[in-house]
Short mmCIF file of C-alpha atoms in Angstrom, two decimals:
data_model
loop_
_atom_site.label_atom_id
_atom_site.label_comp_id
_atom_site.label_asym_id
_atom_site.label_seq_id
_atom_site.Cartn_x
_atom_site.Cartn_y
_atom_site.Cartn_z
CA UNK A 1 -46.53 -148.46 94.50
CA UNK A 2 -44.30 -145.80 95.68
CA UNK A 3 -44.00 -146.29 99.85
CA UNK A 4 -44.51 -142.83 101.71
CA UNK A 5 -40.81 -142.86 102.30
CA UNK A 6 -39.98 -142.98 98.79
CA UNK A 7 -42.77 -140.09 97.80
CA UNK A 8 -41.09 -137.34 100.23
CA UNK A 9 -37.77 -138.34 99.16
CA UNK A 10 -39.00 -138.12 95.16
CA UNK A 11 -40.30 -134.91 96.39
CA UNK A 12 -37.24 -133.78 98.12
CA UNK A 13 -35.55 -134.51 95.53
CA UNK A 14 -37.57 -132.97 92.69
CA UNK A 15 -37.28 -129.85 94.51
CA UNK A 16 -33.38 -129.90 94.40
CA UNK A 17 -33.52 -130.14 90.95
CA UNK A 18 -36.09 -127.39 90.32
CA UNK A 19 -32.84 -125.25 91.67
CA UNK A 20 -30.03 -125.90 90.28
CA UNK A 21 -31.06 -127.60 86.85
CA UNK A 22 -31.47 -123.69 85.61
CA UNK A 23 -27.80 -122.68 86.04
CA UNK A 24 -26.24 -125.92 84.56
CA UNK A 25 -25.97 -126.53 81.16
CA UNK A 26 -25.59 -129.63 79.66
CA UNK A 27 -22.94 -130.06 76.41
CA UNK A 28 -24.83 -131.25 73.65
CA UNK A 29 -23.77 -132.73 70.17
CA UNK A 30 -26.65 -130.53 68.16
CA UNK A 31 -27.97 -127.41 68.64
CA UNK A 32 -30.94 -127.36 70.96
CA UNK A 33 -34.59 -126.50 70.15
CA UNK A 34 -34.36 -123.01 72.09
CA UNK A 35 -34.85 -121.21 69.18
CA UNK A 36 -38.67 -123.17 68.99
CA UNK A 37 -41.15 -120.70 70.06
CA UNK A 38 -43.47 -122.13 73.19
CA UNK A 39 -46.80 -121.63 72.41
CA UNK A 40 -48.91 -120.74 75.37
CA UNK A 41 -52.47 -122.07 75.62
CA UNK A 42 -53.93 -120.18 77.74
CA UNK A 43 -55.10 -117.12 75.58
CA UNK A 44 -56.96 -119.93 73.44
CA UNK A 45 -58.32 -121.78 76.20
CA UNK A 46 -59.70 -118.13 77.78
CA UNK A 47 -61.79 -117.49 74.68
CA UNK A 48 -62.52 -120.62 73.27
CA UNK A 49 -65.59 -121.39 75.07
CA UNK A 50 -66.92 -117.84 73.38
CA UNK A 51 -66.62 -119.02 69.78
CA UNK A 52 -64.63 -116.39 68.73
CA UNK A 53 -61.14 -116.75 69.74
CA UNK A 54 -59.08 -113.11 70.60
CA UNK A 55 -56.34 -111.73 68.26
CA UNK A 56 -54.07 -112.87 70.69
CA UNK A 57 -55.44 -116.48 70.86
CA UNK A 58 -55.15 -116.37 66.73
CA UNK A 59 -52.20 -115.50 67.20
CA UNK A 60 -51.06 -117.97 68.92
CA UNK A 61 -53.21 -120.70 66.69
CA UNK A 62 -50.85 -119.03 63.75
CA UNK A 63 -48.04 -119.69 65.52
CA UNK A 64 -49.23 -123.24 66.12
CA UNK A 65 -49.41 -124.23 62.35
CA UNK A 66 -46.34 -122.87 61.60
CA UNK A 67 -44.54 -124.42 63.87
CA UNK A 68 -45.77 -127.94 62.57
CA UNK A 69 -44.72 -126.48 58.92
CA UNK A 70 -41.08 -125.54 60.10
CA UNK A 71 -40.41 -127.86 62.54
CA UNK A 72 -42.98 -130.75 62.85
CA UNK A 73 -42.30 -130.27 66.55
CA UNK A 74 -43.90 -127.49 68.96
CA UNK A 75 -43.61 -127.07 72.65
CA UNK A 76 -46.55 -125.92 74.49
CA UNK A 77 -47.51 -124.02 78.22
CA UNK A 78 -51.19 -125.94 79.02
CA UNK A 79 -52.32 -124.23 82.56
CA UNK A 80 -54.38 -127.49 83.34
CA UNK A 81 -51.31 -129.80 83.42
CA UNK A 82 -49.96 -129.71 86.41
CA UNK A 83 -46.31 -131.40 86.00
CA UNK A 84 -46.03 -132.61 89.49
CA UNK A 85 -48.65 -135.10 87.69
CA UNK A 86 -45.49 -135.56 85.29
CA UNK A 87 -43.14 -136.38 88.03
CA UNK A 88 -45.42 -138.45 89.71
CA UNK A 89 -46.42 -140.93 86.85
CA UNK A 90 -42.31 -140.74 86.18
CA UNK A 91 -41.60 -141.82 89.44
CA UNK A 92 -44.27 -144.57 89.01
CA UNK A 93 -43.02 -145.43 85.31
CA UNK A 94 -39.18 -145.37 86.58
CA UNK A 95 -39.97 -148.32 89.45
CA UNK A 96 -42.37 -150.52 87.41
CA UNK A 97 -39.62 -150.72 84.53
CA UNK A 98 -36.82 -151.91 87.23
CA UNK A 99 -38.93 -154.17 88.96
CA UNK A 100 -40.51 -155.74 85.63
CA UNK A 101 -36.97 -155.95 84.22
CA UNK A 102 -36.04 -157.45 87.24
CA UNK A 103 -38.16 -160.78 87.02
CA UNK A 104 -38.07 -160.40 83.07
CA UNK A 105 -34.08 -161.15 83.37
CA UNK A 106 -34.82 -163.82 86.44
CA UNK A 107 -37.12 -165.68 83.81
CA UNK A 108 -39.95 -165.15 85.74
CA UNK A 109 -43.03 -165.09 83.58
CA UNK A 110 -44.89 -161.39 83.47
CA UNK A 111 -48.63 -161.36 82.41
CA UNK A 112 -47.89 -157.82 81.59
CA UNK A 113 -46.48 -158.58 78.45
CA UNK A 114 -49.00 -159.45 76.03
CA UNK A 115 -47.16 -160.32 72.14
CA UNK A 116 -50.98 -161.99 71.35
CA UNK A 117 -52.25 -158.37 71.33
CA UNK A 118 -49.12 -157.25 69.06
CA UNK A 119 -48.10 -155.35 72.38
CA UNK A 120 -50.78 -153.08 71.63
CA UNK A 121 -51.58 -153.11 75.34
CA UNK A 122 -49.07 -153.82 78.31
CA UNK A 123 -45.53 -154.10 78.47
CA UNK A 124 -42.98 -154.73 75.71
CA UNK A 125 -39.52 -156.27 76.59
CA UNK A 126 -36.57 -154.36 75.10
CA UNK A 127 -35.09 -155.11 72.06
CA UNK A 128 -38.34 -155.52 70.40
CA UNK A 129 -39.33 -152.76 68.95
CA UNK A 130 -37.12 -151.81 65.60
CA UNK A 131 -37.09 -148.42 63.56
CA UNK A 132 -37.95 -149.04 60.00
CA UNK A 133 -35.13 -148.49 57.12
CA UNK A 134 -34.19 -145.70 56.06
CA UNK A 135 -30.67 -145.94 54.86
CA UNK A 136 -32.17 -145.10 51.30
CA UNK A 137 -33.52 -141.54 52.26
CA UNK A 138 -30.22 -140.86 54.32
CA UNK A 139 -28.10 -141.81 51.41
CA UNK A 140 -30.22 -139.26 49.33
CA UNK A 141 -29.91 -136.54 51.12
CA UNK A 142 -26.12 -136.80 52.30
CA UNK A 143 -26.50 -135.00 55.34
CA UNK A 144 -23.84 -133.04 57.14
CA UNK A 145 -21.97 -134.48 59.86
CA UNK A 146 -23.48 -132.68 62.39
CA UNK A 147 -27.40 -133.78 60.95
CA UNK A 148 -26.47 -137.38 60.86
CA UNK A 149 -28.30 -139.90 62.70
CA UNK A 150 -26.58 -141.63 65.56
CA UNK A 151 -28.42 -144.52 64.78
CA UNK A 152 -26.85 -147.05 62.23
CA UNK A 153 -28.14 -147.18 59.00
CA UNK A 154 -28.96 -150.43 59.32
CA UNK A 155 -31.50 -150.27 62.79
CA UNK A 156 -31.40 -152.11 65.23
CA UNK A 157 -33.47 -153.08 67.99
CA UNK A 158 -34.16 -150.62 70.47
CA UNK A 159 -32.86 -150.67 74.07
CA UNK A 160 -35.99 -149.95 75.75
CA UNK A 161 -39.02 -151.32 76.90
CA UNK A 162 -42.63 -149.62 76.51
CA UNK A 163 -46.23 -150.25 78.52
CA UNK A 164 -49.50 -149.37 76.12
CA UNK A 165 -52.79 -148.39 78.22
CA UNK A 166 -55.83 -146.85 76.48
CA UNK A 167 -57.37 -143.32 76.75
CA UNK A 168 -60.75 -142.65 76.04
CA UNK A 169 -63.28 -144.46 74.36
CA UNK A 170 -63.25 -146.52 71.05
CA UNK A 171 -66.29 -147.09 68.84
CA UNK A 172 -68.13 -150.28 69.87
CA UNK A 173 -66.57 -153.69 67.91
CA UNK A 174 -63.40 -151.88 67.44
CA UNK A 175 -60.91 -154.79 66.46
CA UNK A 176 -58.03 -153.56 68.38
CA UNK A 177 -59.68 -152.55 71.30
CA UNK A 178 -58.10 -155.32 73.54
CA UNK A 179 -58.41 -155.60 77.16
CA UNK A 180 -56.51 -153.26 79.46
CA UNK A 181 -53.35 -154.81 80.99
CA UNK A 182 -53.38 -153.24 84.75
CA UNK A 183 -50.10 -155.08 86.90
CA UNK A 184 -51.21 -156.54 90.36
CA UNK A 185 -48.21 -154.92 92.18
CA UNK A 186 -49.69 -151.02 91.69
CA UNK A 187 -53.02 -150.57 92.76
CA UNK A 188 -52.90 -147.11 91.71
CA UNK A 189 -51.68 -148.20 88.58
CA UNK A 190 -55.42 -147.39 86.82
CA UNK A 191 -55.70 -144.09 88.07
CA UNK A 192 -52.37 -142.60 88.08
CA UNK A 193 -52.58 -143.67 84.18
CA UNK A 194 -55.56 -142.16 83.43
CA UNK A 195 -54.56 -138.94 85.27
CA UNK A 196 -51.37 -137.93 83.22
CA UNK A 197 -52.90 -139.96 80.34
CA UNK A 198 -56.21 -137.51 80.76
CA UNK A 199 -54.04 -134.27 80.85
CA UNK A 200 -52.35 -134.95 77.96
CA UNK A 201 -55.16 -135.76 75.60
CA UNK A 202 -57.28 -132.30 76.87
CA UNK A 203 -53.53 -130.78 75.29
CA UNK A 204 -53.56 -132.41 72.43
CA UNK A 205 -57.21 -131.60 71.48
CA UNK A 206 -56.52 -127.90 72.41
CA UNK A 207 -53.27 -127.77 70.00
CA UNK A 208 -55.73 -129.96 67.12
CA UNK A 209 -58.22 -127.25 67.44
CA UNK A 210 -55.83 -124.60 67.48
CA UNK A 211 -53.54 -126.23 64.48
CA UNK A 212 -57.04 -126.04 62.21
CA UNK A 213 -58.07 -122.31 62.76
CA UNK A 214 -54.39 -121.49 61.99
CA UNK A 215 -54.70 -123.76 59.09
CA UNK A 216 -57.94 -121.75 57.95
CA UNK A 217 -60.10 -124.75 58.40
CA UNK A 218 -63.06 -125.38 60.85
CA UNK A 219 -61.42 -125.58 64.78
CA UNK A 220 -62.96 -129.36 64.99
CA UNK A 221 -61.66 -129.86 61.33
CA UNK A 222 -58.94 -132.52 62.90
CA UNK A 223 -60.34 -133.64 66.22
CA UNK A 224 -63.83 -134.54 64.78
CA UNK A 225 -61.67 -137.81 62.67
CA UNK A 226 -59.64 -137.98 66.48
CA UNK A 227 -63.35 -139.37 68.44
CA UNK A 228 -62.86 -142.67 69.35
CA UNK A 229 -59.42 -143.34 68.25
CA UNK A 230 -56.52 -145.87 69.22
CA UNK A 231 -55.22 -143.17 71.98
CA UNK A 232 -52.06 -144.70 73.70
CA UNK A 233 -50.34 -144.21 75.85
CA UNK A 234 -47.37 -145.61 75.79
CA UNK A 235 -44.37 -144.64 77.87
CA UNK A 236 -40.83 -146.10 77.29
CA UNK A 237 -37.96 -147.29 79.60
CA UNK A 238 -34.44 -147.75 79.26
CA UNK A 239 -32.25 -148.79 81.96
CA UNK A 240 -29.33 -146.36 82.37
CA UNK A 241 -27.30 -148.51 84.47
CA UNK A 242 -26.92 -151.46 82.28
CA UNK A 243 -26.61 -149.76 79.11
CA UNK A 244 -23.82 -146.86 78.14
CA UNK A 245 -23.33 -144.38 75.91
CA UNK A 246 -24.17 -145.05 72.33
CA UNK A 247 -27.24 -147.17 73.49
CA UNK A 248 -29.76 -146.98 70.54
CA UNK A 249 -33.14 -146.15 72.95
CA UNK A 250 -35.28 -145.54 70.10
CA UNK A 251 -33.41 -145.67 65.99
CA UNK A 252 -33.97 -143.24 63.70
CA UNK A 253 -38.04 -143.28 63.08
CA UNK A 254 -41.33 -141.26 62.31
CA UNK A 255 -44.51 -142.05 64.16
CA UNK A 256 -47.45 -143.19 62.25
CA UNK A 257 -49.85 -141.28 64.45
CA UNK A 258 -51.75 -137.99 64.25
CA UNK A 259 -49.65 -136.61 66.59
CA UNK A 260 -47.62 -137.72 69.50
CA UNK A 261 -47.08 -135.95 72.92
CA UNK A 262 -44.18 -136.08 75.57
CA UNK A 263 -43.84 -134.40 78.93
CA UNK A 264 -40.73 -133.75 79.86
CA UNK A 265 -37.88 -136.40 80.70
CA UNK A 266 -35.52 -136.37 83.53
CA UNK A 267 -32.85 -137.17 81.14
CA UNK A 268 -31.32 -136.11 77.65
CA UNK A 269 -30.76 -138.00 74.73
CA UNK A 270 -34.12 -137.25 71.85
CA UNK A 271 -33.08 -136.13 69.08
CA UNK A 272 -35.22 -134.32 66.24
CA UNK A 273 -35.42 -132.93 62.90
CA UNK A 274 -36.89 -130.21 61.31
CA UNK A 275 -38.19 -129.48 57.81
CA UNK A 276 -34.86 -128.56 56.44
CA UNK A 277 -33.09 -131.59 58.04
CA UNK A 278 -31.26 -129.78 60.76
CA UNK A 279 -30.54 -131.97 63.47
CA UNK A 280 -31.63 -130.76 67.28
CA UNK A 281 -31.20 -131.65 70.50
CA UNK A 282 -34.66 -131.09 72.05
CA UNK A 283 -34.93 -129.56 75.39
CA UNK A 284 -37.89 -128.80 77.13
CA UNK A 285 -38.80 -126.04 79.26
CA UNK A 286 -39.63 -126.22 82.65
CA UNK A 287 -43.14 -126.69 82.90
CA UNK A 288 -43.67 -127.41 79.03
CA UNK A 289 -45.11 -130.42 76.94
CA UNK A 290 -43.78 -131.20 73.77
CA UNK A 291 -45.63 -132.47 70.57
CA UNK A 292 -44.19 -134.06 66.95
CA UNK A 293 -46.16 -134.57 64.32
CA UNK A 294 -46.51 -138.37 62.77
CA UNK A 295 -47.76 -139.35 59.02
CA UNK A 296 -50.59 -138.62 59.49
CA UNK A 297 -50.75 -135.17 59.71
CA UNK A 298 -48.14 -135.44 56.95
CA UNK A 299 -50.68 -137.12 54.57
CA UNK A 300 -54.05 -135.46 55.47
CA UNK A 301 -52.77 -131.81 55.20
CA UNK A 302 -50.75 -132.93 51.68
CA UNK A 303 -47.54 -132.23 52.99
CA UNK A 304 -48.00 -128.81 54.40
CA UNK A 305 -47.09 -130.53 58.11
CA UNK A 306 -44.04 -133.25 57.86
CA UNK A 307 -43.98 -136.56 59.77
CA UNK A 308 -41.11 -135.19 62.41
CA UNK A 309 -38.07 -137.86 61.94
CA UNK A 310 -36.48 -138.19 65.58
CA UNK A 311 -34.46 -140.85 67.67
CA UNK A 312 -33.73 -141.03 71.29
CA UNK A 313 -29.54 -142.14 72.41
CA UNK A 314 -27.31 -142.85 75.41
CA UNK A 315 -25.05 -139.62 74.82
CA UNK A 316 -22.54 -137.71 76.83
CA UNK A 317 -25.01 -135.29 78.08
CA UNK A 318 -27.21 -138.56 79.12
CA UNK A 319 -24.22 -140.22 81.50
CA UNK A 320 -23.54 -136.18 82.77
CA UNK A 321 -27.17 -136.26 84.08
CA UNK A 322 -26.94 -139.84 85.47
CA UNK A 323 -23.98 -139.14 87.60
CA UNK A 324 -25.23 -136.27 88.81
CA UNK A 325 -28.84 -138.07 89.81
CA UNK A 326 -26.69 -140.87 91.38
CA UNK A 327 -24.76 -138.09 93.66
CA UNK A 328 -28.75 -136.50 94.34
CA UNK A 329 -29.53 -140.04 95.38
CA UNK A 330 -27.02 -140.92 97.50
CA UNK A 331 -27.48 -137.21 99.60
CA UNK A 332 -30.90 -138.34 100.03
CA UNK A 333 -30.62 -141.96 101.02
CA UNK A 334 -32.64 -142.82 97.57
CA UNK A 335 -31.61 -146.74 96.20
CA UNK A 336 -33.12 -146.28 92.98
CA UNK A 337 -32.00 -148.09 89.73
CA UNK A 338 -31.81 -145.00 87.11
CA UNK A 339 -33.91 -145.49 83.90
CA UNK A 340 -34.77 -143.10 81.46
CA UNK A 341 -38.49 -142.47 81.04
CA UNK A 342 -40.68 -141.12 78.08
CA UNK A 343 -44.00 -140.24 79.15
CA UNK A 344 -44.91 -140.99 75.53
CA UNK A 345 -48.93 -140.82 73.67
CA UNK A 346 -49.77 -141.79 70.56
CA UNK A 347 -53.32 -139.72 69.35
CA UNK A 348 -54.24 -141.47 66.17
CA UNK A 349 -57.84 -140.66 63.67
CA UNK A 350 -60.45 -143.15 63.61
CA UNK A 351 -59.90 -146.25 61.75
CA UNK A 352 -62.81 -145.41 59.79
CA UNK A 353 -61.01 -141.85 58.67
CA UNK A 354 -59.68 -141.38 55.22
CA UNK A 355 -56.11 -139.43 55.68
CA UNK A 356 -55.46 -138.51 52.05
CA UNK A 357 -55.31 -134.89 51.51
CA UNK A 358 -58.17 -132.53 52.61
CA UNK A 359 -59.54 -130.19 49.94
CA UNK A 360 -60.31 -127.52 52.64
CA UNK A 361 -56.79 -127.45 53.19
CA UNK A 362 -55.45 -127.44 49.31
CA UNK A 363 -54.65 -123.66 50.46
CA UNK A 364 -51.69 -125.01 52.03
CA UNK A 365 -50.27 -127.70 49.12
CA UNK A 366 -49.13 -127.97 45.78
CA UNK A 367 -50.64 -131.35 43.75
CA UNK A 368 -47.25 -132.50 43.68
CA UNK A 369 -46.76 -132.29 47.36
CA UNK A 370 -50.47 -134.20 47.99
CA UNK A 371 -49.10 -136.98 44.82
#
């Protein structure tokens, strides 16, 4: 647990960067996301409870949908996450990674890490996790230079470690509803968790809801399959000190969820790609939560919404930030290993759901895109 010290000092130094970070602009190797509207909640959230959302909150549900169709990525304003909450749980996330890497690399034994649960809960060890193949795909579509992967064709494991902890309930007897991993060192460990974790699945329900109206379907159309699934989440992190530029953090990948949410990281390096296979460099705005969309949006609305292909790299703009965190440090009296942290979740459909096309939205999808 952070000591008092170390909290004003976070804060101090959160604050310095709420300044500056504005003005400075960081080189990047692909154009940025800027050109991704933000959708803003709030006009949804402000009429929802009436049953009949305003033009302005359909509006924004339209924009919603077609954001998944272009991009498979949107970035959304929720006014009930507060991302202090964000740095907080980073801060949090950042010192549990150095201190279990730490005893992980001094061969002490951590009963964090829990392979007998197929790391479905607790911490993973780097280099575990691999991104499937897809040298096959790449090949076919002979991408320019500019759209191809960092990663190598053939993956490799990824430099980063991970920590899984449930939100919200499963259906009784589920089979991968395994125990909750909570590390003796954090007391706060359980609530801090379930505070960010909490914030972002309220988001992520909003966005459902909204993604089916603009769809044309019933607003619970997705998030009545979402009850009582394998919510995780799951943030990831990568030591920026021991590894360099051209560290693979995450290889070239699609998630299998429903949809998978991010606040924003204190360093660069994710990578995405839209519908048409341009390559961006994804950079949040201030105060903004970002959301991809996994297979299985891809398969239940027949292709309409694509599983969004991303991967996450040590780059230039990555060692840029680090030195200039290390010189933030060091003015504050902050010894603080630097790690990159994703404050990754996974929202998933019930095991129970079936994910193949849905007639109601046959609207949207040609046969051949549902085959």
């Amino acid at each position: 647990m952070l000591s008092p010290k170390k909290q004003n000092a976070s804060a101090q130094l959160a604050a310095q960067e709420d300044g500056p970070r504005q003005g400075r602009e960081i080189p990047q190797a692909a154009p940025q996301t800027d050109d991704i509207p933000v959708i803003d909640l709030n006009a949804y959230l402000s009429t929802a409870a009436d049953g009949s959302p305003s033009e302005t909150a359909l509006a924004e549900c339209n924009k919603v949908a077609e954001c998944f169709h272009r991009y498979g990525i949107i970035l959304i304003r929720d006014p009930r996450v507060n991302m202090s909450d964000n740095d907080t749980y980073i801060d949090l996330m950042e010192e549990y990674f150095a201190d279990v890497g730490d005893r992980f690399y001094a061969n002490e034994t951590i009963s964090d890490i829990k392979p007998e649960f197929h790391y479905q809960v607790g911490a993973t060890p780097e280099f575990i996790e691999k991104a499937r193949n897809h040298s096959e795909k790449l090949s076919a579509l002979n991408l320019a230079p500019e759209d191809t992967p960092e990663s190598p064709l053939e993956p490799v494991l990824d430099a980063k470690w991970r920590f899984m902890w449930k939100i919200g309930e499963r259906p009784d007897g589920a089979s991968d509803d395994f125990p909750a991993v909570k590390p003796e060192r954090y007391p706060d460990w359980e609530d801090k968790m379930n505070t960010w974790g909490g914030k972002l699945h309220s988001a992520i329900f909003t966005v459902a809801e909204m993604a089916a109206i603009g769809m044309g379907v019933e607003k619970s159309a997705f998030t009545s399959r979402m009850e009582g699934g394998a919510h995780l989440l799951a943030p990831t992190g990568s030591d920026l000190v021991k590894n360099d530029i051209g560290a693979i953090f995450a290889g070239f990948h699609y998630d299998i969820s429903f949809m998978t949410i991010h606040g924003k990281s204190r360093y660069p390096g994710l990578f995405v790609w839209t519908r048409d296979w341009k390559k961006k460099a994804v950079k949040i705005p201030e105060g903004c939560l970002l959301i991809q969309s996994g297979t299985s949006f891809e398969h239940i609305t027949g292709g309409y919404v694509l599983s969004g292909f991303h991967e996450v790299v040590y780059t230039e703009a990555t060692k840029e930030a680090v030195k200039r965190r290390a010189q933030q440090f060091e003015a504050l009296g902050i010894n603080r290993r630097q790690w990159r942290v994703s404050s990754t979740m996974f929202t998933h459909f019930r095991n129970d759901v079936d994910i193949g096309p849905m007639a109601e939205l046959s609207h949207l999808y040609t046969p051949d895109q549902a085959a």
